[in-house]
C-alpha atoms as a PDB file:
ATOM      1  CA  MET A   1      -8.676  -5.589 -19.791  1.00  0.00           C
ATOM      2  CA  MET A   2      -8.336  -1.812 -19.361  1.00  0.00           C
ATOM      3  CA  ALA A   3     -10.567   1.060 -21.137  1.00  0.00           C
ATOM      4  CA  ASN A   4      -8.510   3.269 -22.901  1.00  0.00           C
ATOM      5  CA  ASN A   5     -10.206   6.737 -22.084  1.00  0.00           C
ATOM      6  CA  LEU A   6      -7.301   9.518 -23.476  1.00  0.00           C
ATOM      7  CA  SER A   7      -7.786  11.197 -27.020  1.00  0.00           C
ATOM      8  CA  PRO A   8      -4.440  10.549 -29.214  1.00  0.00           C
ATOM      9  CA  PRO A   9      -2.868  13.871 -28.626  1.00  0.00           C
ATOM     10  CA  GLU A  10      -3.424  13.124 -24.669  1.00  0.00           C
ATOM     11  CA  THR A  11      -1.506  10.213 -25.071  1.00  0.00           C
ATOM     12  CA  GLY A  12       0.782  11.877 -26.941  1.00  0.00           C
ATOM     13  CA  TYR A  13       1.700  14.439 -24.508  1.00  0.00           C
ATOM     14  CA  LEU A  14       2.086  11.418 -21.839  1.00  0.00           C
ATOM     15  CA  PHE A  15       4.679   9.530 -24.138  1.00  0.00           C
ATOM     16  CA  ILE A  16       6.683  13.076 -24.941  1.00  0.00           C
ATOM     17  CA  THR A  17       5.803  14.289 -20.515  1.00  0.00           C
ATOM     18  CA  ALA A  18       7.173  10.497 -19.439  1.00  0.00           C
ATOM     19  CA  SER A  19      10.435  10.704 -22.183  1.00  0.00           C
ATOM     20  CA  ILE A  20      11.173  14.239 -20.874  1.00  0.00           C
ATOM     21  CA  ALA A  21      11.045  13.347 -17.341  1.00  0.00           C
ATOM     22  CA  LEU A  22      13.251   9.961 -17.872  1.00  0.00           C
ATOM     23  CA  LEU A  23      15.755  12.330 -20.002  1.00  0.00           C
ATOM     24  CA  THR A  24      15.667  14.454 -16.720  1.00  0.00           C
ATOM     25  CA  ILE A  25      16.594  12.113 -14.102  1.00  0.00           C
ATOM     26  CA  GLY A  26      18.633  10.056 -16.467  1.00  0.00           C
ATOM     27  CA  SER A  27      20.960  12.704 -17.294  1.00  0.00           C
ATOM     28  CA  TYR A  28      21.083  13.499 -13.486  1.00  0.00           C
ATOM     29  CA  ALA A  29      21.936  10.174 -12.567  1.00  0.00           C
ATOM     30  CA  VAL A  30      24.565  10.168 -15.589  1.00  0.00           C
ATOM     31  CA  LEU A  31      25.996  13.128 -16.427  1.00  0.00           C
ATOM     32  CA  PHE A  32      25.235  15.652 -13.839  1.00  0.00           C
ATOM     33  CA  SER A  33      25.528  14.119 -10.778  1.00  0.00           C
ATOM     34  CA  ALA A  34      29.353  13.897 -10.184  1.00  0.00           C
ATOM     35  CA  LEU A  35      28.981  17.623 -10.335  1.00  0.00           C
ATOM     36  CA  LEU A  36      26.233  18.184  -7.790  1.00  0.00           C
ATOM     37  CA  PRO A  37      25.977  17.768  -4.455  1.00  0.00           C
ATOM     38  CA  PRO A  38      23.907  15.196  -2.723  1.00  0.00           C
ATOM     39  CA  SER A  39      19.993  15.460  -3.728  1.00  0.00           C
ATOM     40  CA  GLY A  40      18.737  13.440  -0.727  1.00  0.00           C
ATOM     41  CA  ILE A  41      16.953  10.987  -2.409  1.00  0.00           C
ATOM     42  CA  TYR A  42      18.634   7.560  -1.832  1.00  0.00           C
ATOM     43  CA  ILE A  43      18.466   6.389  -5.598  1.00  0.00           C
ATOM     44  CA  LEU A  44      19.988   9.161  -7.095  1.00  0.00           C
ATOM     45  CA  ASP A  45      21.832   9.106  -4.525  1.00  0.00           C
ATOM     46  CA  ALA A  46      23.378   6.166  -5.210  1.00  0.00           C
ATOM     47  CA  LEU A  47      23.750   6.730  -8.573  1.00  0.00           C
ATOM     48  CA  GLN A  48      26.009   9.704  -7.563  1.00  0.00           C
ATOM     49  CA  ARG A  49      28.293   7.084  -5.408  1.00  0.00           C
ATOM     50  CA  ASP A  50      29.093   4.366  -8.296  1.00  0.00           C
ATOM     51  CA  THR A  51      31.443   5.078 -10.242  1.00  0.00           C
ATOM     52  CA  HIS A  52      31.627   2.079 -12.649  1.00  0.00           C
ATOM     53  CA  TYR A  53      27.995   1.039 -13.586  1.00  0.00           C
ATOM     54  CA  LYS A  54      26.077   4.438 -14.807  1.00  0.00           C
ATOM     55  CA  TYR A  55      28.872   4.684 -17.837  1.00  0.00           C
ATOM     56  CA  PHE A  56      28.026   1.410 -18.761  1.00  0.00           C
ATOM     57  CA  ALA A  57      24.172   3.130 -20.501  1.00  0.00           C
ATOM     58  CA  LEU A  58      25.937   5.426 -22.257  1.00  0.00           C
ATOM     59  CA  LEU A  59      28.431   2.862 -23.599  1.00  0.00           C
ATOM     60  CA  ILE A  60      26.126   0.209 -24.491  1.00  0.00           C
ATOM     61  CA  ILE A  61      25.342   1.927 -27.531  1.00  0.00           C
ATOM     62  CA  PRO A  62      28.209   2.413 -29.480  1.00  0.00           C
ATOM     63  CA  THR A  63      29.743  -0.932 -28.547  1.00  0.00           C
ATOM     64  CA  THR A  64      26.111  -2.666 -29.566  1.00  0.00           C
ATOM     65  CA  SER A  65      26.349  -0.995 -33.198  1.00  0.00           C
ATOM     66  CA  TYR A  66      29.905  -2.139 -33.403  1.00  0.00           C
ATOM     67  CA  PHE A  67      29.012  -5.287 -32.784  1.00  0.00           C
ATOM     68  CA  VAL A  68      26.243  -5.639 -35.201  1.00  0.00           C
ATOM     69  CA  ILE A  69      27.886  -3.851 -38.339  1.00  0.00           C
ATOM     70  CA  ALA A  70      31.179  -6.125 -37.383  1.00  0.00           C
ATOM     71  CA  ASN A  71      29.387  -9.421 -37.901  1.00  0.00           C
ATOM     72  CA  TRP A  72      26.750  -7.916 -40.990  1.00  0.00           C
ATOM     73  CA  VAL A  73      30.648  -7.155 -42.679  1.00  0.00           C
ATOM     74  CA  GLY A  74      31.956 -10.625 -41.570  1.00  0.00           C
ATOM     75  CA  TRP A  75      28.530 -12.670 -43.023  1.00  0.00           C
ATOM     76  CA  GLN A  76      28.280 -10.570 -46.390  1.00  0.00           C
ATOM     77  CA  TYR A  77      32.374 -11.819 -46.475  1.00  0.00           C
ATOM     78  CA  TYR A  78      30.889 -15.600 -45.774  1.00  0.00           C
ATOM     79  CA  ARG A  79      28.170 -15.267 -48.193  1.00  0.00           C
ATOM     80  CA  ASN A  80      29.759 -13.678 -51.580  1.00  0.00           C
ATOM     81  CA  SER A  81      33.292 -15.922 -50.459  1.00  0.00           C
END
């Protein structure tokens, strides 16, 4: 088992830094890569060339929300009929 040597503020700063890094890389990969020249990093360039699956991450959130709401409403109709 690993010992936790970080204090709570340090752990929070680590999470915030990791979240900002993930947001920056994800924003580049999905939104800004089409507008900028190739970066030279193989994985980011592969995402830049992709024209289909990189938008899946953006569309999964509203699609899932609609699916959950529609199922909940259908379940309420079923229970109350």
